[in-house]
Amino acid sequence: MRILVFGGWGQLGAELARAAEGRHELVRPTRVEVDVADPAAVAAAVAGSLPRVVVDAAAFHRVEDCEREPERALAVNALGALAVARAAAGAGARAVFVSTDYVFGGRPPTGGEGHIEDEAHAPVNAYGVSKAAGELALRAACPDSLVVRVSGLFGHAGSSGKGGNFVETMLARAASGERLAVVDDQVLAPTAAAEAADRLVALLEAGAPPGTYHLANRGALSWHAFAATIFRLAGVPADLVPRRTGPEEVRRPANSVLEDTRTAALGIPPARTVEEALAWYLAERGAGPRP
């Protein structure tokens, strides 16, 4: 199938290209070529490529910048999703919106470890609000659509918007010998971009019904625990200490673990644990033993 990916050169987009290689055709315009905040450009790109699936993986995701520039966050993350969904629907294509754990705010009301797919949105910052709005816009504009949520992505392409990813940042800072104070009061399920990409392609190949799907790795770690796991698996000594989130910092979810309750019914194997996915990532970059 032909898949058009906006935001296709970031962490997830790069892994989508790998996952689809030899099986599907990916079209990945750059942000310079097509800005999702420009509905006319989006519509022209969709009309020109005639895809079966349109993926919106573009995002304005620096949390602090979203607080300072909420208009831009909404333009990219919400109105951009709307433009993509309308263009996809007009072309008879499926639309996929890559969303985030930050549409949730705190401890899951279900009593489980993580948030399930149809839980009500409860964002606590501008980034989460904009992505929740994007989800709603997509569903309204394109009935044949998928919302796929990821959490704390780490991929070999890094993050164009953040200048790397958490794993690389931690390893670089440890190498410099600085003391690392990492928050221990925010729990999530960090996710390998490669695994999220593989599972997204599997959803499309399985003809997944419209709806919301969680593509995070399995597990629940604080950022501090994740950092400790990085250093342990990489065999890197680090001066790592826990800290609490400061009152001056942008509010983030206390618990944004994503629980997958839907992919098994489609015959898709369960995601690896965070530790398994991290071990694979480190082995691929040459920083740890191959699992």
PDB file of C-alpha atoms in Angstrom:
ATOM      1  CA  MET A   1       0.000   0.000   0.000  1.00  0.00           C
ATOM      2  CA  ARG A   2       1.077   3.593  -0.512  1.00  0.00           C
ATOM      3  CA  ILE A   3       1.421   5.475   2.780  1.00  0.00           C
ATOM      4  CA  LEU A   4       1.868   9.240   2.940  1.00  0.00           C
ATOM      5  CA  VAL A   5       3.594  10.328   6.148  1.00  0.00           C
ATOM      6  CA  PHE A   6       3.714  13.904   7.385  1.00  0.00           C
ATOM      7  CA  GLY A   7       6.496  14.248   9.936  1.00  0.00           C
ATOM      8  CA  GLY A   8       8.124  11.311   8.233  1.00  0.00           C
ATOM      9  CA  TRP A   9      11.741  12.272   8.964  1.00  0.00           C
ATOM     10  CA  GLY A  10      11.560  12.227  12.756  1.00  0.00           C
ATOM     11  CA  GLN A  11      12.105   9.328  15.154  1.00  0.00           C
ATOM     12  CA  LEU A  12       8.903   7.497  14.298  1.00  0.00           C
ATOM     13  CA  GLY A  13       8.865   8.414  10.605  1.00  0.00           C
ATOM     14  CA  ALA A  14      12.368   7.055  10.092  1.00  0.00           C
ATOM     15  CA  GLU A  15      11.383   3.779  11.711  1.00  0.00           C
ATOM     16  CA  LEU A  16       8.187   3.608   9.652  1.00  0.00           C
ATOM     17  CA  ALA A  17      10.338   3.783   6.526  1.00  0.00           C
ATOM     18  CA  ARG A  18      12.394   0.845   7.822  1.00  0.00           C
ATOM     19  CA  ALA A  19       9.339  -1.172   8.884  1.00  0.00           C
ATOM     20  CA  ALA A  20       7.607  -0.671   5.531  1.00  0.00           C
ATOM     21  CA  GLU A  21      10.671  -1.273   3.346  1.00  0.00           C
ATOM     22  CA  GLY A  22      10.031  -3.942   0.736  1.00  0.00           C
ATOM     23  CA  ARG A  23       6.371  -4.227   1.727  1.00  0.00           C
ATOM     24  CA  HIS A  24       4.802  -0.817   1.247  1.00  0.00           C
ATOM     25  CA  GLU A  25       5.583   2.460  -0.488  1.00  0.00           C
ATOM     26  CA  LEU A  26       6.177   5.405   1.818  1.00  0.00           C
ATOM     27  CA  VAL A  27       5.955   9.010   0.668  1.00  0.00           C
ATOM     28  CA  ARG A  28       7.633  11.351   3.180  1.00  0.00           C
ATOM     29  CA  PRO A  29       7.539  15.046   2.332  1.00  0.00           C
ATOM     30  CA  THR A  30       9.749  17.224   4.495  1.00  0.00           C
ATOM     31  CA  ARG A  31       8.333  19.978   6.680  1.00  0.00           C
ATOM     32  CA  VAL A  32       9.764  22.525   4.225  1.00  0.00           C
ATOM     33  CA  GLU A  33       7.773  20.869   1.453  1.00  0.00           C
ATOM     34  CA  VAL A  34       4.538  20.494   3.417  1.00  0.00           C
ATOM     35  CA  ASP A  35       3.612  22.141   6.708  1.00  0.00           C
ATOM     36  CA  VAL A  36       0.611  20.370   8.261  1.00  0.00           C
ATOM     37  CA  ALA A  37      -0.568  23.752   9.540  1.00  0.00           C
ATOM     38  CA  ASP A  38      -1.167  24.706   5.889  1.00  0.00           C
ATOM     39  CA  PRO A  39      -4.406  22.964   4.808  1.00  0.00           C
ATOM     40  CA  ALA A  40      -3.908  23.789   1.127  1.00  0.00           C
ATOM     41  CA  ALA A  41      -0.420  22.258   1.100  1.00  0.00           C
ATOM     42  CA  VAL A  42      -1.694  19.160   2.906  1.00  0.00           C
ATOM     43  CA  ALA A  43      -4.570  18.734   0.462  1.00  0.00           C
ATOM     44  CA  ALA A  44      -2.238  19.125  -2.523  1.00  0.00           C
ATOM     45  CA  ALA A  45       0.192  16.544  -1.145  1.00  0.00           C
ATOM     46  CA  VAL A  46      -2.589  14.016  -0.581  1.00  0.00           C
ATOM     47  CA  ALA A  47      -4.139  14.644  -4.001  1.00  0.00           C
ATOM     48  CA  GLY A  48      -0.731  14.349  -5.664  1.00  0.00           C
ATOM     49  CA  SER A  49       0.313  11.048  -4.075  1.00  0.00           C
ATOM     50  CA  LEU A  50      -3.023   9.185  -4.010  1.00  0.00           C
ATOM     51  CA  PRO A  51      -2.232   7.213  -0.827  1.00  0.00           C
ATOM     52  CA  ARG A  52      -4.320   4.502   0.789  1.00  0.00           C
ATOM     53  CA  VAL A  53      -3.210   5.752   4.222  1.00  0.00           C
ATOM     54  CA  VAL A  54      -2.207   9.208   5.446  1.00  0.00           C
ATOM     55  CA  VAL A  55      -0.223   9.354   8.687  1.00  0.00           C
ATOM     56  CA  ASP A  56       0.087  12.564  10.668  1.00  0.00           C
ATOM     57  CA  ALA A  57       3.279  12.107  12.679  1.00  0.00           C
ATOM     58  CA  ALA A  58       4.103  15.824  12.618  1.00  0.00           C
ATOM     59  CA  ALA A  59       4.069  17.508  15.997  1.00  0.00           C
ATOM     60  CA  PHE A  60       5.062  20.579  17.954  1.00  0.00           C
ATOM     61  CA  HIS A  61       6.081  18.738  21.102  1.00  0.00           C
ATOM     62  CA  ARG A  62       8.511  20.743  23.180  1.00  0.00           C
ATOM     63  CA  VAL A  63       6.342  20.938  26.283  1.00  0.00           C
ATOM     64  CA  GLU A  64       7.800  24.206  27.540  1.00  0.00           C
ATOM     65  CA  ASP A  65       7.464  25.838  24.119  1.00  0.00           C
ATOM     66  CA  CYS A  66       3.853  24.683  23.876  1.00  0.00           C
ATOM     67  CA  GLU A  67       3.114  26.542  27.123  1.00  0.00           C
ATOM     68  CA  ARG A  68       4.688  29.695  25.713  1.00  0.00           C
ATOM     69  CA  GLU A  69       3.151  29.281  22.267  1.00  0.00           C
ATOM     70  CA  PRO A  70      -0.230  27.582  22.689  1.00  0.00           C
ATOM     71  CA  GLU A  71      -1.468  29.016  19.396  1.00  0.00           C
ATOM     72  CA  ARG A  72       1.325  27.258  17.521  1.00  0.00           C
ATOM     73  CA  ALA A  73       0.696  24.029  19.444  1.00  0.00           C
ATOM     74  CA  LEU A  74      -2.954  24.103  18.409  1.00  0.00           C
ATOM     75  CA  ALA A  75      -2.109  25.063  14.826  1.00  0.00           C
ATOM     76  CA  VAL A  76       0.220  22.082  14.361  1.00  0.00           C
ATOM     77  CA  ASN A  77      -1.200  19.444  16.681  1.00  0.00           C
ATOM     78  CA  ALA A  78      -4.936  20.118  16.358  1.00  0.00           C
ATOM     79  CA  LEU A  79      -5.630  22.095  13.189  1.00  0.00           C
ATOM     80  CA  GLY A  80      -2.906  20.138  11.405  1.00  0.00           C
ATOM     81  CA  ALA A  81      -4.651  16.895  12.348  1.00  0.00           C
ATOM     82  CA  LEU A  82      -7.916  18.338  11.059  1.00  0.00           C
ATOM     83  CA  ALA A  83      -6.319  19.287   7.729  1.00  0.00           C
ATOM     84  CA  VAL A  84      -4.816  15.817   7.342  1.00  0.00           C
ATOM     85  CA  ALA A  85      -8.094  14.105   8.223  1.00  0.00           C
ATOM     86  CA  ARG A  86     -10.130  16.211   5.799  1.00  0.00           C
ATOM     87  CA  ALA A  87      -7.661  15.619   2.975  1.00  0.00           C
ATOM     88  CA  ALA A  88      -7.558  11.876   3.657  1.00  0.00           C
ATOM     89  CA  ALA A  89     -11.338  11.614   3.782  1.00  0.00           C
ATOM     90  CA  GLY A  90     -11.614  13.556   0.537  1.00  0.00           C
ATOM     91  CA  ALA A  91      -9.235  11.129  -1.148  1.00  0.00           C
ATOM     92  CA  GLY A  92     -10.925   8.024   0.271  1.00  0.00           C
ATOM     93  CA  ALA A  93      -7.866   7.181   2.368  1.00  0.00           C
ATOM     94  CA  ARG A  94      -7.467   6.105   5.978  1.00  0.00           C
ATOM     95  CA  ALA A  95      -6.105   8.721   8.354  1.00  0.00           C
ATOM     96  CA  VAL A  96      -3.748   7.955  11.239  1.00  0.00           C
ATOM     97  CA  PHE A  97      -2.917  10.475  13.955  1.00  0.00           C
ATOM     98  CA  VAL A  98       0.117   9.860  16.156  1.00  0.00           C
ATOM     99  CA  SER A  99      -0.856  11.054  19.611  1.00  0.00           C
ATOM    100  CA  THR A 100       0.636  10.955  23.066  1.00  0.00           C
ATOM    101  CA  ASP A 101       0.307   9.741  26.638  1.00  0.00           C
ATOM    102  CA  TYR A 102       0.073  13.415  27.616  1.00  0.00           C
ATOM    103  CA  VAL A 103      -3.644  13.432  26.786  1.00  0.00           C
ATOM    104  CA  PHE A 104      -3.908  11.922  30.279  1.00  0.00           C
ATOM    105  CA  GLY A 105      -3.011  13.629  33.512  1.00  0.00           C
ATOM    106  CA  GLY A 106      -2.797  11.385  36.524  1.00  0.00           C
ATOM    107  CA  ARG A 107      -3.446   7.997  38.033  1.00  0.00           C
ATOM    108  CA  PRO A 108      -5.677   5.780  35.872  1.00  0.00           C
ATOM    109  CA  PRO A 109      -9.278   5.714  37.117  1.00  0.00           C
ATOM    110  CA  THR A 110      -9.638   2.095  35.978  1.00  0.00           C
ATOM    111  CA  GLY A 111      -7.701   0.687  38.908  1.00  0.00           C
ATOM    112  CA  GLY A 112      -5.086  -0.791  36.587  1.00  0.00           C
ATOM    113  CA  GLU A 113      -1.477   0.162  36.039  1.00  0.00           C
ATOM    114  CA  GLY A 114      -2.134   2.177  32.888  1.00  0.00           C
ATOM    115  CA  HIS A 115      -4.675   4.229  30.985  1.00  0.00           C
ATOM    116  CA  ILE A 116      -6.892   2.333  28.552  1.00  0.00           C
ATOM    117  CA  GLU A 117      -7.734   3.504  25.061  1.00  0.00           C
ATOM    118  CA  ASP A 118     -11.213   5.013  25.546  1.00  0.00           C
ATOM    119  CA  GLU A 119     -10.555   6.756  28.840  1.00  0.00           C
ATOM    120  CA  ALA A 120     -11.621  10.383  28.927  1.00  0.00           C
ATOM    121  CA  HIS A 121      -8.953  12.936  28.104  1.00  0.00           C
ATOM    122  CA  ALA A 122      -7.522  14.769  31.106  1.00  0.00           C
ATOM    123  CA  PRO A 123      -4.488  16.777  29.905  1.00  0.00           C
ATOM    124  CA  VAL A 124      -2.601  18.984  32.339  1.00  0.00           C
ATOM    125  CA  ASN A 125      -0.599  21.146  29.923  1.00  0.00           C
ATOM    126  CA  ALA A 126      -0.941  22.922  26.580  1.00  0.00           C
ATOM    127  CA  TYR A 127       0.789  20.140  24.656  1.00  0.00           C
ATOM    128  CA  GLY A 128      -1.648  17.540  25.982  1.00  0.00           C
ATOM    129  CA  VAL A 129      -4.614  19.803  25.262  1.00  0.00           C
ATOM    130  CA  SER A 130      -3.486  20.326  21.664  1.00  0.00           C
ATOM    131  CA  LYS A 131      -3.005  16.603  21.028  1.00  0.00           C
ATOM    132  CA  ALA A 132      -6.359  15.730  22.617  1.00  0.00           C
ATOM    133  CA  ALA A 133      -7.951  18.313  20.329  1.00  0.00           C
ATOM    134  CA  GLY A 134      -6.148  16.725  17.382  1.00  0.00           C
ATOM    135  CA  GLU A 135      -7.586  13.323  18.252  1.00  0.00           C
ATOM    136  CA  LEU A 136     -11.123  14.708  18.358  1.00  0.00           C
ATOM    137  CA  ALA A 137     -10.662  16.655  15.133  1.00  0.00           C
ATOM    138  CA  LEU A 138      -9.389  13.580  13.312  1.00  0.00           C
ATOM    139  CA  ARG A 139     -12.279  11.400  14.417  1.00  0.00           C
ATOM    140  CA  ALA A 140     -14.833  14.017  13.432  1.00  0.00           C
ATOM    141  CA  ALA A 141     -13.362  14.689   9.990  1.00  0.00           C
ATOM    142  CA  CYS A 142     -12.405  11.154   8.892  1.00  0.00           C
ATOM    143  CA  PRO A 143     -14.518   8.247  10.159  1.00  0.00           C
ATOM    144  CA  ASP A 144     -12.001   5.723   8.792  1.00  0.00           C
ATOM    145  CA  SER A 145      -9.240   6.804  11.126  1.00  0.00           C
ATOM    146  CA  LEU A 146      -6.860   5.476  13.736  1.00  0.00           C
ATOM    147  CA  VAL A 147      -5.448   7.318  16.729  1.00  0.00           C
ATOM    148  CA  VAL A 148      -2.213   5.683  17.880  1.00  0.00           C
ATOM    149  CA  ARG A 149      -0.663   6.842  21.131  1.00  0.00           C
ATOM    150  CA  VAL A 150       3.008   6.557  22.018  1.00  0.00           C
ATOM    151  CA  SER A 151       4.970   7.545  25.091  1.00  0.00           C
ATOM    152  CA  GLY A 152       8.515   8.804  25.676  1.00  0.00           C
ATOM    153  CA  LEU A 153       9.775   7.780  22.228  1.00  0.00           C
ATOM    154  CA  PHE A 154      13.440   6.914  21.764  1.00  0.00           C
ATOM    155  CA  GLY A 155      14.692   6.177  18.268  1.00  0.00           C
ATOM    156  CA  HIS A 156      17.963   6.115  16.399  1.00  0.00           C
ATOM    157  CA  ALA A 157      16.924   9.119  14.294  1.00  0.00           C
ATOM    158  CA  GLY A 158      16.668  11.224  17.434  1.00  0.00           C
ATOM    159  CA  SER A 159      14.016  13.911  17.702  1.00  0.00           C
ATOM    160  CA  SER A 160      14.300  16.841  15.312  1.00  0.00           C
ATOM    161  CA  GLY A 161      12.261  18.984  17.659  1.00  0.00           C
ATOM    162  CA  LYS A 162      14.228  18.160  20.793  1.00  0.00           C
ATOM    163  CA  GLY A 163      17.772  17.620  19.534  1.00  0.00           C
ATOM    164  CA  GLY A 164      18.008  13.963  20.515  1.00  0.00           C
ATOM    165  CA  ASN A 165      16.096  11.676  22.820  1.00  0.00           C
ATOM    166  CA  PHE A 166      16.173  10.908  26.532  1.00  0.00           C
ATOM    167  CA  VAL A 167      18.464   7.900  26.162  1.00  0.00           C
ATOM    168  CA  GLU A 168      21.077   9.793  24.180  1.00  0.00           C
ATOM    169  CA  THR A 169      20.813  12.832  26.445  1.00  0.00           C
ATOM    170  CA  MET A 170      21.392  10.725  29.570  1.00  0.00           C
ATOM    171  CA  LEU A 171      24.373   8.892  28.065  1.00  0.00           C
ATOM    172  CA  ALA A 172      25.966  12.121  26.847  1.00  0.00           C
ATOM    173  CA  ARG A 173      25.522  13.861  30.196  1.00  0.00           C
ATOM    174  CA  ALA A 174      26.870  10.867  32.096  1.00  0.00           C
ATOM    175  CA  ALA A 175      29.925  10.839  29.838  1.00  0.00           C
ATOM    176  CA  SER A 176      30.575  14.464  30.760  1.00  0.00           C
ATOM    177  CA  GLY A 177      30.693  13.491  34.429  1.00  0.00           C
ATOM    178  CA  GLU A 178      27.941  15.813  35.590  1.00  0.00           C
ATOM    179  CA  ARG A 179      25.544  14.960  38.386  1.00  0.00           C
ATOM    180  CA  LEU A 180      22.142  13.959  37.018  1.00  0.00           C
ATOM    181  CA  ALA A 181      19.048  14.826  39.030  1.00  0.00           C
ATOM    182  CA  VAL A 182      16.096  13.177  37.285  1.00  0.00           C
ATOM    183  CA  VAL A 183      12.447  13.359  38.339  1.00  0.00           C
ATOM    184  CA  ASP A 184      11.008  10.313  40.075  1.00  0.00           C
ATOM    185  CA  ASP A 185       7.389  11.494  40.427  1.00  0.00           C
ATOM    186  CA  GLN A 186       6.336  11.077  36.769  1.00  0.00           C
ATOM    187  CA  VAL A 187       5.605   7.510  35.678  1.00  0.00           C
ATOM    188  CA  LEU A 188       5.279   6.404  32.052  1.00  0.00           C
ATOM    189  CA  ALA A 189       6.104   3.580  29.625  1.00  0.00           C
ATOM    190  CA  PRO A 190       9.018   4.770  27.439  1.00  0.00           C
ATOM    191  CA  THR A 191       8.759   3.348  23.940  1.00  0.00           C
ATOM    192  CA  ALA A 192      11.224   2.360  21.229  1.00  0.00           C
ATOM    193  CA  ALA A 193      10.258   4.150  18.019  1.00  0.00           C
ATOM    194  CA  ALA A 194      11.134   1.000  16.062  1.00  0.00           C
ATOM    195  CA  GLU A 195       8.605  -1.058  17.982  1.00  0.00           C
ATOM    196  CA  ALA A 196       5.889   1.577  17.664  1.00  0.00           C
ATOM    197  CA  ALA A 197       6.517   1.692  13.911  1.00  0.00           C
ATOM    198  CA  ASP A 198       6.375  -2.096  13.565  1.00  0.00           C
ATOM    199  CA  ARG A 199       3.102  -2.203  15.471  1.00  0.00           C
ATOM    200  CA  LEU A 200       1.585   0.633  13.456  1.00  0.00           C
ATOM    201  CA  VAL A 201       2.395  -1.171  10.199  1.00  0.00           C
ATOM    202  CA  ALA A 202       0.915  -4.341  11.702  1.00  0.00           C
ATOM    203  CA  LEU A 203      -2.300  -2.446  12.538  1.00  0.00           C
ATOM    204  CA  LEU A 204      -2.594  -1.233   8.966  1.00  0.00           C
ATOM    205  CA  GLU A 205      -1.875  -4.671   7.510  1.00  0.00           C
ATOM    206  CA  ALA A 206      -4.466  -6.231   9.827  1.00  0.00           C
ATOM    207  CA  GLY A 207      -7.106  -3.752   8.657  1.00  0.00           C
ATOM    208  CA  ALA A 208      -7.624  -2.549  12.225  1.00  0.00           C
ATOM    209  CA  PRO A 209     -11.097  -1.103  12.824  1.00  0.00           C
ATOM    210  CA  PRO A 210     -11.278   2.669  13.342  1.00  0.00           C
ATOM    211  CA  GLY A 211     -10.468   3.635  16.901  1.00  0.00           C
ATOM    212  CA  THR A 212      -7.656   4.300  19.348  1.00  0.00           C
ATOM    213  CA  TYR A 213      -4.668   2.021  19.883  1.00  0.00           C
ATOM    214  CA  HIS A 214      -1.782   2.158  22.347  1.00  0.00           C
ATOM    215  CA  LEU A 215       1.650   1.320  20.927  1.00  0.00           C
ATOM    216  CA  ALA A 216       3.822   1.862  24.004  1.00  0.00           C
ATOM    217  CA  ASN A 217       6.187  -0.716  25.401  1.00  0.00           C
ATOM    218  CA  ARG A 218       5.027  -2.634  28.454  1.00  0.00           C
ATOM    219  CA  GLY A 219       5.957  -1.474  31.928  1.00  0.00           C
ATOM    220  CA  ALA A 220       5.818   1.512  34.220  1.00  0.00           C
ATOM    221  CA  LEU A 221       8.918   3.498  35.123  1.00  0.00           C
ATOM    222  CA  SER A 222       9.643   6.945  36.455  1.00  0.00           C
ATOM    223  CA  TRP A 223      12.074   9.009  34.419  1.00  0.00           C
ATOM    224  CA  HIS A 224      14.632   8.386  37.187  1.00  0.00           C
ATOM    225  CA  ALA A 225      14.095   4.620  37.034  1.00  0.00           C
ATOM    226  CA  PHE A 226      14.356   4.732  33.244  1.00  0.00           C
ATOM    227  CA  ALA A 227      17.660   6.612  33.497  1.00  0.00           C
ATOM    228  CA  ALA A 228      18.969   4.061  35.992  1.00  0.00           C
ATOM    229  CA  THR A 229      17.977   1.255  33.601  1.00  0.00           C
ATOM    230  CA  ILE A 230      19.772   2.985  30.721  1.00  0.00           C
ATOM    231  CA  PHE A 231      23.016   3.202  32.689  1.00  0.00           C
ATOM    232  CA  ARG A 232      22.748  -0.371  33.986  1.00  0.00           C
ATOM    233  CA  LEU A 233      22.138  -1.900  30.559  1.00  0.00           C
ATOM    234  CA  ALA A 234      24.761   0.276  28.863  1.00  0.00           C
ATOM    235  CA  GLY A 235      27.328  -0.443  31.574  1.00  0.00           C
ATOM    236  CA  VAL A 236      27.887   3.277  32.084  1.00  0.00           C
ATOM    237  CA  PRO A 237      28.665   4.706  35.538  1.00  0.00           C
ATOM    238  CA  ALA A 238      26.637   7.781  36.395  1.00  0.00           C
ATOM    239  CA  ASP A 239      26.096  10.116  39.320  1.00  0.00           C
ATOM    240  CA  LEU A 240      22.302   9.777  39.284  1.00  0.00           C
ATOM    241  CA  VAL A 241      20.001  11.086  41.995  1.00  0.00           C
ATOM    242  CA  PRO A 242      16.206  11.357  42.185  1.00  0.00           C
ATOM    243  CA  ARG A 243      14.360  14.629  42.507  1.00  0.00           C
ATOM    244  CA  ARG A 244      10.775  15.854  42.683  1.00  0.00           C
ATOM    245  CA  THR A 245       9.202  18.004  39.999  1.00  0.00           C
ATOM    246  CA  GLY A 246       9.675  21.668  40.920  1.00  0.00           C
ATOM    247  CA  PRO A 247       6.718  24.034  41.309  1.00  0.00           C
ATOM    248  CA  GLU A 248       8.200  26.312  38.644  1.00  0.00           C
ATOM    249  CA  GLU A 249       8.258  23.544  36.009  1.00  0.00           C
ATOM    250  CA  VAL A 250       5.567  22.910  33.414  1.00  0.00           C
ATOM    251  CA  ARG A 251       3.068  20.472  34.832  1.00  0.00           C
ATOM    252  CA  ARG A 252       3.353  16.940  33.438  1.00  0.00           C
ATOM    253  CA  PRO A 253       1.279  13.802  34.020  1.00  0.00           C
ATOM    254  CA  ALA A 254       1.965  12.002  37.283  1.00  0.00           C
ATOM    255  CA  ASN A 255       1.054   8.713  35.609  1.00  0.00           C
ATOM    256  CA  SER A 256       0.711   8.418  31.827  1.00  0.00           C
ATOM    257  CA  VAL A 257       1.336   4.697  31.360  1.00  0.00           C
ATOM    258  CA  LEU A 258      -0.510   3.426  28.269  1.00  0.00           C
ATOM    259  CA  GLU A 259      -2.180   0.026  28.526  1.00  0.00           C
ATOM    260  CA  ASP A 260      -2.827  -1.915  25.320  1.00  0.00           C
ATOM    261  CA  THR A 261      -6.132  -3.794  25.466  1.00  0.00           C
ATOM    262  CA  ARG A 262      -6.843  -4.069  21.727  1.00  0.00           C
ATOM    263  CA  THR A 263      -4.029  -5.321  19.534  1.00  0.00           C
ATOM    264  CA  ALA A 264      -4.149  -8.936  20.754  1.00  0.00           C
ATOM    265  CA  ALA A 265      -7.620  -9.332  19.220  1.00  0.00           C
ATOM    266  CA  LEU A 266      -6.055  -8.458  15.846  1.00  0.00           C
ATOM    267  CA  GLY A 267      -3.422 -11.169  16.164  1.00  0.00           C
ATOM    268  CA  ILE A 268      -0.617  -8.713  16.930  1.00  0.00           C
ATOM    269  CA  PRO A 269       1.882 -10.050  19.499  1.00  0.00           C
ATOM    270  CA  PRO A 270       2.272  -8.066  22.718  1.00  0.00           C
ATOM    271  CA  ALA A 271       4.825  -5.294  22.843  1.00  0.00           C
ATOM    272  CA  ARG A 272       8.157  -5.939  24.468  1.00  0.00           C
ATOM    273  CA  THR A 273       8.836  -4.623  27.935  1.00  0.00           C
ATOM    274  CA  VAL A 274      10.567  -1.276  28.248  1.00  0.00           C
ATOM    275  CA  GLU A 275      13.752  -3.024  29.392  1.00  0.00           C
ATOM    276  CA  GLU A 276      13.719  -5.434  26.439  1.00  0.00           C
ATOM    277  CA  ALA A 277      13.159  -2.602  23.960  1.00  0.00           C
ATOM    278  CA  LEU A 278      15.889  -0.509  25.574  1.00  0.00           C
ATOM    279  CA  ALA A 279      18.355  -3.413  25.485  1.00  0.00           C
ATOM    280  CA  TRP A 280      17.658  -3.796  21.756  1.00  0.00           C
ATOM    281  CA  TYR A 281      18.130  -0.064  21.182  1.00  0.00           C
ATOM    282  CA  LEU A 282      21.452   0.005  23.025  1.00  0.00           C
ATOM    283  CA  ALA A 283      22.690  -3.089  21.196  1.00  0.00           C
ATOM    284  CA  GLU A 284      21.838  -1.497  17.863  1.00  0.00           C
ATOM    285  CA  ARG A 285      23.848   1.629  18.724  1.00  0.00           C
ATOM    286  CA  GLY A 286      26.732  -0.466  20.088  1.00  0.00           C
ATOM    287  CA  ALA A 287      26.337   0.504  23.730  1.00  0.00           C
ATOM    288  CA  GLY A 288      25.301  -2.804  25.251  1.00  0.00           C
ATOM    289  CA  PRO A 289      25.018  -6.567  24.786  1.00  0.00           C
ATOM    290  CA  ARG A 290      22.638  -7.800  22.086  1.00  0.00           C
ATOM    291  CA  PRO A 291      19.552  -9.284  23.799  1.00  0.00           C
TER     292      PRO A 291
END
